[in-house]
Short mmCIF file of C-alpha atoms and ligand atoms in Angstrom, two decimals:
data_model
loop_
_atom_site.label_atom_id
_atom_site.label_comp_id
_atom_site.label_asym_id
_atom_site.label_seq_id
_atom_site.Cartn_x
_atom_site.Cartn_y
_atom_site.Cartn_z
CA MET C 269 7.99 36.95 -15.80
CA LYS C 270 5.44 34.12 -15.25
CA PHE C 271 6.17 32.26 -11.95
CA TYR C 272 6.79 28.90 -13.79
CA LYS C 273 9.28 30.48 -16.03
CA LEU C 274 11.52 31.55 -13.10
CA SER C 275 14.43 29.52 -11.82
CA PRO C 276 13.76 27.68 -8.51
CA THR C 277 15.96 30.15 -6.73
CA GLU C 278 14.00 33.15 -8.11
CA ARG C 279 10.76 31.40 -7.17
CA ARG C 280 12.01 31.04 -3.64
CA LYS C 281 12.79 34.83 -3.62
CA VAL C 282 9.32 35.66 -4.78
CA LEU C 283 7.95 33.57 -1.89
CA GLN C 284 10.39 35.16 0.62
CA GLU C 285 9.21 38.62 -0.49
CA LYS C 286 5.68 37.50 0.43
CA GLY C 287 6.91 36.54 3.89
CA VAL C 288 7.16 32.76 3.27
CA GLU C 289 10.26 31.40 5.08
CA LEU C 290 11.33 28.18 3.30
CA SER C 291 13.89 25.81 4.85
CA PRO C 292 17.35 26.06 3.43
CA ILE C 293 18.35 23.79 0.48
CA THR C 294 21.48 23.49 -1.56
CA SER C 295 21.40 24.96 -5.01
CA GLN C 296 22.58 21.66 -6.46
CA LEU C 297 19.67 19.73 -5.01
CA LEU C 298 17.25 22.51 -6.09
CA LYS C 299 18.59 22.24 -9.59
CA ASN C 300 18.21 18.44 -9.66
CA LEU C 301 14.78 18.57 -8.34
CA ASN C 302 13.70 21.19 -10.81
CA ASN C 303 14.54 18.65 -13.56
CA LEU C 304 12.04 16.23 -12.02
CA SER C 305 8.97 18.35 -11.54
CA GLU C 306 7.51 21.76 -12.18
CA ASN C 307 7.26 25.07 -10.26
CA VAL C 308 9.80 23.58 -7.81
CA VAL C 309 10.61 25.70 -4.74
CA GLY C 310 11.95 23.12 -2.31
CA SER C 311 12.04 19.54 -1.25
CA ILE C 312 10.14 17.30 1.21
CA SER C 313 12.15 14.49 2.85
CA LEU C 314 11.00 11.29 4.51
CA PRO C 315 12.80 9.00 6.91
CA LEU C 316 14.34 6.05 5.16
CA GLY C 317 14.22 2.95 7.43
CA LEU C 318 15.04 -0.67 6.92
CA VAL C 319 13.58 -4.15 7.26
CA GLU C 320 16.61 -6.16 8.19
CA ASN C 321 15.61 -9.52 6.87
CA LEU C 322 12.74 -10.39 4.61
CA LEU C 323 12.88 -13.95 3.30
CA VAL C 324 11.22 -14.11 -0.14
CA ASN C 325 11.31 -17.11 -2.43
CA GLY C 326 14.19 -18.49 -0.51
CA LYS C 327 16.40 -15.37 -0.52
CA GLU C 328 17.01 -12.87 2.14
CA TYR C 329 16.68 -9.06 1.47
CA MET C 330 17.25 -5.90 3.42
CA VAL C 331 14.32 -3.69 2.40
CA PRO C 332 14.34 0.13 2.37
CA MET C 333 11.11 1.84 3.40
CA ALA C 334 10.28 5.53 3.29
CA THR C 335 7.54 6.60 5.64
CA GLU C 336 6.88 9.15 8.23
CA GLU C 337 4.35 7.01 10.16
CA PRO C 338 5.78 5.59 13.38
CA SER C 339 5.26 1.86 13.74
CA VAL C 340 5.14 0.98 10.06
CA ILE C 341 8.76 -0.16 9.80
CA ALA C 342 8.55 -1.72 13.22
CA ALA C 343 5.52 -3.72 12.12
CA ALA C 344 7.19 -4.75 8.86
CA ASN C 345 10.28 -6.01 10.75
CA HIS C 346 8.03 -7.84 13.31
CA GLY C 347 6.13 -9.69 10.62
CA SER C 348 9.22 -10.30 8.56
CA LYS C 349 10.96 -11.92 11.46
CA ILE C 350 8.11 -14.30 11.97
CA PHE C 351 8.08 -15.25 8.27
CA ALA C 352 11.88 -15.73 8.14
CA ARG C 353 11.69 -18.24 11.03
CA HIS C 354 9.15 -20.27 9.03
CA GLY C 355 10.32 -20.53 5.51
CA GLY C 356 9.59 -16.98 4.37
CA VAL C 357 7.09 -15.70 1.78
CA SER C 358 6.46 -17.57 -1.48
CA VAL C 359 5.44 -15.16 -4.27
CA ILE C 360 4.21 -15.99 -7.73
CA ASN C 361 4.25 -13.21 -10.30
CA ARG C 362 2.02 -12.88 -13.33
CA ARG C 363 3.92 -10.08 -15.04
CA ASP C 364 2.00 -10.23 -18.40
CA GLY C 365 2.18 -6.47 -18.99
CA ILE C 366 0.14 -3.30 -18.39
CA TYR C 367 -3.02 -2.31 -20.21
CA GLY C 368 -3.47 0.52 -22.54
CA GLN C 369 -6.74 1.64 -23.99
CA ILE C 370 -7.64 3.20 -27.33
CA VAL C 371 -11.21 4.38 -28.01
CA LEU C 372 -12.09 5.21 -31.65
CA GLN C 373 -15.17 6.89 -33.05
CA VAL C 374 -16.32 4.91 -36.12
CA ASN C 375 -18.96 5.16 -38.83
CA ASN C 376 -21.04 2.56 -40.68
CA ASP C 377 -18.21 1.55 -43.03
CA PHE C 378 -16.18 0.23 -39.99
CA LYS C 379 -16.01 -3.62 -39.65
CA LEU C 380 -14.74 -5.03 -36.44
CA GLU C 381 -13.87 -8.43 -37.97
CA ASP C 382 -11.56 -6.60 -40.44
CA LEU C 383 -9.79 -4.81 -37.61
CA ASN C 384 -9.46 -8.11 -35.69
CA LYS C 385 -7.82 -9.78 -38.74
CA LYS C 386 -5.34 -6.88 -38.83
CA VAL C 387 -4.26 -7.39 -35.19
CA PRO C 388 -1.13 -9.62 -35.77
CA GLU C 389 0.03 -7.10 -38.43
CA LEU C 390 -0.51 -4.22 -36.06
CA ILE C 391 1.40 -5.98 -33.22
CA ASN C 392 4.34 -6.57 -35.60
CA LEU C 393 4.29 -3.02 -36.99
CA THR C 394 4.25 -1.58 -33.45
CA ASN C 395 6.96 -3.85 -32.11
CA ASN C 396 9.21 -3.02 -35.05
CA ASN C 397 8.65 0.64 -34.33
CA PHE C 398 9.56 0.12 -30.65
CA ALA C 399 12.56 -2.13 -31.24
CA SER C 400 14.48 -0.99 -28.19
CA LEU C 401 11.68 -2.10 -25.86
CA VAL C 402 11.60 -5.47 -27.76
CA HIS C 403 15.37 -5.65 -27.35
CA HIS C 404 15.01 -5.28 -23.56
CA GLY C 405 12.47 -8.17 -23.56
CA GLY C 406 9.18 -6.27 -23.76
CA GLY C 407 6.74 -5.26 -26.48
CA VAL C 408 2.98 -5.35 -27.40
CA ARG C 409 1.61 -8.76 -26.36
CA LYS C 410 -2.02 -8.74 -27.16
CA ILE C 411 -4.77 -6.51 -28.68
CA THR C 412 -8.38 -7.16 -28.12
CA SER C 413 -11.35 -5.26 -29.26
CA LYS C 414 -15.08 -4.61 -28.75
CA GLN C 415 -17.59 -2.31 -30.37
CA GLU C 416 -20.41 -0.46 -28.68
CA ASN C 417 -22.47 1.46 -31.15
CA SER C 418 -20.13 3.95 -32.75
CA LEU C 419 -17.31 3.44 -30.22
CA VAL C 420 -14.56 0.85 -30.71
CA TYR C 421 -12.60 -0.15 -27.58
CA LEU C 422 -9.14 -1.57 -28.10
CA LYS C 423 -7.34 -3.15 -25.03
CA VAL C 424 -3.67 -3.30 -25.64
CA LEU C 425 -1.44 -5.41 -23.38
CA VAL C 426 2.15 -4.06 -23.25
CA ASP C 427 5.00 -5.85 -21.57
CA PRO C 428 7.25 -2.98 -20.27
CA ALA C 429 10.19 -5.28 -19.44
CA GLN C 430 12.04 -3.89 -16.36
CA ALA C 431 10.32 -0.53 -16.30
CA MET C 432 6.92 0.43 -14.93
CA GLY C 433 6.24 1.47 -18.56
CA ALA C 434 3.74 4.24 -18.41
CA ASN C 435 5.50 6.61 -20.81
CA LYS C 436 6.43 3.84 -23.19
CA THR C 437 2.89 2.38 -23.18
CA ASN C 438 1.38 5.83 -23.92
CA ALA C 439 3.83 6.33 -26.80
CA ILE C 440 2.84 2.90 -28.17
CA LEU C 441 -0.90 3.63 -27.89
CA GLU C 442 -0.44 7.00 -29.66
CA PHE C 443 1.40 5.28 -32.46
CA LEU C 444 -1.26 2.54 -32.79
CA ALA C 445 -4.14 5.04 -32.62
CA ASN C 446 -2.59 7.23 -35.38
CA THR C 447 -2.00 4.11 -37.50
CA LEU C 448 -5.68 3.12 -37.03
CA LEU C 449 -6.88 6.53 -38.28
CA ASP C 450 -6.30 5.25 -41.82
CA PHE C 451 -8.54 2.19 -41.21
CA THR C 452 -11.79 2.12 -43.09
CA GLY C 453 -14.61 3.65 -41.11
CA VAL C 454 -12.47 5.25 -38.31
CA GLU C 455 -13.51 8.81 -37.90
CA GLU C 456 -11.43 9.95 -35.01
CA LYS C 457 -9.36 8.84 -32.07
CA LEU C 458 -11.22 9.67 -28.80
CA PHE C 459 -8.32 8.79 -26.53
CA ALA C 460 -5.24 6.58 -26.36
CA ILE C 461 -3.81 6.19 -22.82
CA LEU C 462 -2.66 3.50 -20.50
CA SER C 463 -5.16 2.05 -18.09
CA ASN C 464 -4.46 1.77 -14.35
CA TYR C 465 -6.73 -1.30 -14.22
CA PRO C 466 -5.06 -4.07 -12.14
CA SER C 467 -2.16 -5.72 -13.96
CA GLN C 468 1.19 -7.31 -13.25
CA LEU C 469 -0.44 -9.31 -10.43
CA ALA C 470 1.66 -10.86 -7.74
CA THR C 471 0.45 -13.37 -5.07
CA GLY C 472 2.33 -13.94 -1.85
CA LYS C 473 1.74 -16.72 0.60
CA VAL C 474 3.08 -17.57 4.13
CA SER C 475 2.50 -20.78 6.08
CA LEU C 476 3.10 -20.41 9.83
CA PRO C 477 2.91 -22.76 12.80
CA LEU C 478 0.19 -21.55 15.24
CA THR C 479 2.85 -21.15 17.98
CA SER C 480 4.57 -18.45 15.87
CA VAL C 481 1.72 -16.03 16.61
CA GLY C 482 1.28 -17.08 20.28
CA GLY C 483 -0.94 -20.14 19.83
CA LYS C 484 -4.30 -21.37 18.49
CA GLU C 485 -6.48 -18.74 20.23
CA VAL C 486 -4.55 -15.80 18.73
CA ALA C 487 -4.45 -17.47 15.32
CA GLN C 488 -8.14 -18.03 15.41
CA LYS C 489 -8.72 -14.38 16.31
CA ILE C 490 -6.50 -13.39 13.29
CA VAL C 491 -8.68 -15.60 10.99
CA LEU C 492 -11.86 -14.11 12.44
CA LEU C 493 -10.48 -10.57 11.90
CA SER C 494 -9.72 -11.58 8.33
CA GLU C 495 -13.19 -12.97 7.75
CA ILE C 496 -14.71 -9.78 9.14
CA GLY C 497 -12.55 -7.74 6.65
CA MET C 498 -13.94 -9.87 3.79
CA GLN C 499 -17.50 -8.97 4.59
CA ASP C 500 -17.35 -5.58 6.31
CA PRO C 501 -15.92 -2.77 4.25
CA TYR C 502 -15.21 -0.60 7.32
CA ARG C 503 -12.72 -3.29 8.59
CA GLY C 504 -11.73 -4.22 5.03
CA ALA C 505 -10.59 -0.66 4.31
CA THR C 506 -8.45 -0.52 7.56
CA ASN C 507 -6.94 -3.87 6.89
CA ASN C 508 -5.90 -2.71 3.39
CA LYS C 509 -4.59 0.53 4.72
CA GLY C 510 -2.26 -1.46 7.01
CA ILE C 511 -1.07 -3.49 3.99
CA MET C 512 -0.50 -0.25 1.96
CA ASN C 513 1.47 1.26 4.83
CA GLY C 514 4.25 -1.20 4.02
CA VAL C 515 3.70 -1.41 0.26
CA ASP C 516 3.65 2.38 -0.29
CA ALA C 517 6.76 2.83 1.86
CA VAL C 518 8.75 0.45 -0.39
CA LEU C 519 7.29 1.99 -3.54
CA ILE C 520 8.37 5.44 -2.46
CA ALA C 521 11.82 4.23 -1.38
CA THR C 522 12.34 2.59 -4.77
CA GLY C 523 11.10 5.56 -6.88
CA ASN C 524 7.93 3.78 -8.04
CA ASP C 525 4.51 5.35 -8.87
CA PHE C 526 2.58 4.54 -5.64
CA ARG C 527 -0.51 6.34 -7.10
CA ALA C 528 -0.69 3.81 -9.92
CA VAL C 529 -0.49 0.84 -7.47
CA GLU C 530 -2.99 2.42 -5.13
CA ALA C 531 -5.47 3.13 -8.00
CA ALA C 532 -5.23 -0.47 -9.30
CA THR C 533 -5.39 -1.90 -5.73
CA ALA C 534 -8.62 -0.04 -5.12
CA VAL C 535 -10.27 -1.75 -8.09
CA LEU C 536 -9.11 -5.15 -6.97
CA ALA C 537 -10.36 -4.57 -3.49
CA SER C 538 -13.75 -3.53 -4.91
CA GLU C 539 -14.40 -6.59 -7.00
CA ASN C 540 -17.66 -8.21 -5.79
CA GLY C 541 -18.07 -5.68 -3.08
CA TYR C 542 -15.24 -3.98 -1.16
CA HIS C 543 -13.19 -6.43 0.90
CA SER C 544 -9.79 -7.15 2.47
CA LEU C 545 -6.99 -7.81 0.06
CA SER C 546 -5.45 -10.39 2.35
CA ASN C 547 -6.86 -13.64 3.52
CA TRP C 548 -5.88 -15.63 6.63
CA LYS C 549 -7.07 -19.16 7.33
CA ILE C 550 -6.04 -22.19 9.54
CA GLU C 551 -5.33 -25.42 7.54
CA ASN C 552 -3.58 -28.50 8.83
CA ASN C 553 -2.58 -26.62 12.03
CA GLN C 554 -0.85 -23.92 10.11
CA LEU C 555 -1.86 -20.23 9.82
CA ILE C 556 -1.92 -19.47 6.12
CA GLY C 557 -1.78 -15.91 4.90
CA GLU C 558 -2.25 -14.82 1.24
CA LEU C 559 -2.10 -11.49 -0.50
CA THR C 560 -2.58 -10.65 -4.19
CA LEU C 561 -1.79 -7.11 -5.40
CA PRO C 562 -1.30 -5.40 -8.79
CA MET C 563 2.34 -4.48 -9.08
CA PRO C 564 2.85 -2.20 -12.06
CA ILE C 565 6.29 -1.28 -10.91
CA GLY C 566 9.83 -1.16 -12.34
CA VAL C 567 13.46 -0.97 -11.42
CA VAL C 568 14.55 1.31 -14.23
CA GLY C 569 12.96 4.24 -16.12
CA GLY C 570 11.03 7.29 -14.79
CA SER C 571 13.11 9.11 -12.24
CA ILE C 572 14.62 5.96 -10.81
CA SER C 573 18.17 6.21 -12.25
CA VAL C 574 18.51 9.95 -11.90
CA ARG C 575 17.67 10.16 -8.13
CA GLN C 576 20.58 9.58 -5.93
CA ASP C 577 18.31 8.94 -2.85
CA ILE C 578 16.50 6.25 -4.81
CA GLN C 579 19.73 4.71 -5.91
CA ASP C 580 20.61 4.32 -2.24
CA SER C 581 17.63 2.06 -1.92
CA TYR C 582 18.77 -0.11 -4.80
CA GLN C 583 22.17 -0.45 -3.26
CA ILE C 584 20.47 -1.69 -0.12
CA LEU C 585 18.37 -4.15 -2.06
CA GLY C 586 21.28 -5.32 -4.26
CA LYS C 587 20.82 -6.06 -7.91
CA ILE C 588 17.25 -7.02 -8.45
CA ASP C 589 14.73 -7.24 -11.28
CA SER C 590 11.25 -5.84 -11.34
CA GLU C 591 9.77 -9.32 -10.60
CA THR C 592 11.94 -9.68 -7.48
CA LEU C 593 11.04 -6.14 -6.36
CA ALA C 594 7.33 -6.99 -6.80
CA SER C 595 7.80 -10.12 -4.68
CA ILE C 596 9.52 -8.16 -1.98
CA ILE C 597 6.74 -5.51 -1.74
CA ILE C 598 4.13 -8.31 -1.53
CA GLY C 599 6.24 -9.83 1.36
CA ILE C 600 6.30 -6.42 3.13
CA GLY C 601 2.57 -5.93 2.65
CA LEU C 602 1.85 -9.34 4.22
CA ALA C 603 4.31 -8.63 7.05
CA ASN C 604 2.62 -5.28 7.94
CA ASN C 605 -0.74 -6.96 7.74
CA LEU C 606 0.21 -9.83 10.03
CA ALA C 607 1.84 -7.50 12.55
CA ALA C 608 -1.31 -5.34 12.69
CA LEU C 609 -3.67 -8.32 13.02
CA LEU C 610 -1.44 -9.79 15.70
CA ALA C 611 -1.43 -6.49 17.69
CA ILE C 612 -5.15 -6.04 17.33
CA SER C 613 -5.72 -9.78 18.46
CA THR C 614 -3.50 -9.32 21.50
CA ALA C 615 -2.53 -6.11 23.28
CA GLY C 616 -4.59 -3.87 20.95
CA ILE C 617 -3.02 -1.57 18.38
CA GLN C 618 -2.90 1.50 20.55
CA ALA C 619 -0.21 0.15 22.99
CA GLY C 620 2.49 -0.16 20.38
CA HIS C 621 1.40 2.92 18.29
CA MET C 622 1.42 5.25 21.30
CA SER C 623 4.72 4.08 22.49
CA LEU C 624 6.26 4.87 19.10
CA GLN C 625 4.43 8.15 18.74
CA ALA C 626 5.70 9.25 22.10
CA ARG C 627 9.01 9.93 20.45
CA ASN C 628 7.45 12.48 18.16
CA LEU C 629 5.77 14.21 21.12
CA VAL C 630 9.00 14.31 23.11
CA ALA C 631 10.78 15.81 20.10
CA THR C 632 8.58 18.95 20.34
CA LEU C 633 9.71 19.64 23.97
CA GLU C 634 12.20 22.43 24.50
CA THR C 635 14.79 20.60 26.53
CA SER C 636 18.08 18.73 26.17
CA ASP C 637 18.38 15.42 24.21
CA LYS C 638 19.35 13.80 27.52
CA ASN C 639 16.14 15.00 29.16
CA LYS C 640 14.15 13.84 26.23
CA GLU C 641 15.49 10.31 26.50
CA VAL C 642 14.60 10.24 30.25
CA ILE C 643 11.06 11.53 29.53
CA LEU C 644 10.52 9.01 26.71
CA LYS C 645 11.56 6.18 29.09
CA LYS C 646 9.25 7.48 31.81
CA MET C 647 6.28 7.69 29.32
CA ARG C 648 6.82 4.17 28.09
CA LYS C 649 7.23 2.77 31.59
CA SER C 650 4.04 4.46 32.87
CA LYS C 651 2.17 3.99 29.54
CA ARG C 652 1.25 7.66 29.65
CA TYR C 653 1.48 9.05 26.22
CA THR C 654 -0.14 12.41 25.89
CA LEU C 655 1.69 15.79 25.32
CA GLU C 656 0.47 16.83 28.76
CA ASP C 657 2.16 13.72 30.25
CA ALA C 658 5.37 14.55 28.46
CA GLN C 659 5.19 18.19 29.75
CA ASN C 660 4.54 16.96 33.35
CA PHE C 661 7.58 14.60 33.20
CA LEU C 662 9.65 17.56 31.94
CA GLN C 663 8.38 19.72 34.79
CA GLU C 664 9.27 17.00 37.33
CA LEU C 665 12.78 16.88 35.86
CA GLU C 666 13.28 20.53 36.09
CA GLU C 667 11.89 20.70 39.63
CA LYS C 668 14.38 17.92 40.67
CA LYS C 669 17.34 20.13 39.54
C1 LIG H 955 -2.48 1.84 11.02
O1 LIG H 955 -1.76 2.66 10.19
C2 LIG H 955 -2.82 0.49 10.25
C3 LIG H 955 -3.68 -0.45 11.02
O2 LIG H 955 -4.89 0.19 11.48
C4 LIG H 955 -4.03 -1.66 10.13
C5 LIG H 955 -5.02 -2.61 10.64
O3 LIG H 955 -5.92 -2.24 11.45
O4 LIG H 955 -5.02 -3.76 10.12
C6 LIG H 955 -3.01 -0.89 12.29
#
């Protein structure tokens, strides 16, 4: 039988016969995961950590973050604490919808003006056909068109309500494209699919006293770093990676499509030359930080409601809508960004990173948990963080015995 037609347990057996030793997994989990994806043979897990208090638009949230990178959650907590002491993050959402694209091949009988006249009727027809989306507050909002030679491009804005909306948007686009096949001059549909162009934009802003980051000198360095990131793509890319450390961790914890957010974010960062997504400046003796990101996310739909691990995250967050989740994610992105800029402007990033990564190194040593704790403390105290340092400390401990 073809590998993909086997059950996950049978697939694991095939691998085992080839000498691949997979970690154990319960049959229930394997069954659940098999419903989510294809050719499933196991599962990968990530640590779920918490930001204890992110203040966004006047409300406090505990924020779940899934990441394997040491220091990301520590950084998010650090930034969030500074924000919470000074009014928190204010976020404005422009959740107009996500884009879909239909491209049609047309002949000389096609008239764009006639198609444009038909747009209100097309929107009504589609919304009647997708009544449950309309019932949940969404639907097709706008259709614009352009013609380039024998190709007609339709840009369709779909409000997906509380979902990310990829599947629904694709279904709507297929429906519209099929309807348009009867339109005079339309020869064929080239494609009809959602676009990952930036949409559902959210902008977060913090305003901090200079003392909150250690004074004017540090604040000025943060601003300078930010300015460099605006002009120099090498720094811009790293700055944005720091933001996405936090953003992706919340997207993963909440079952959202981080690839869609990453793809859209890359477009935004490349407008007028690649640059930092965040911007820090000093105004009226305040350090002002701003971040705009596309947030095509949802709190329902996709695999969100069927995954128990993801539901844990929503219990931590409390009952929230997609707009609030988008605001929280922007807040976390800004918090991670500030913590990184602060570390770079002061002790340097390596000090904090190495100290957190020491735990991973120590975990690889073959010794008791008690010894590991002692070794970790010694590494942090002496600021010696290599594997060799860890092994030397272990040898010292063993010799002492
Ligand atoms: C590391 O994962 C992220 C940072 O490099 C971000 C930055 O430099 O702004 C610390």
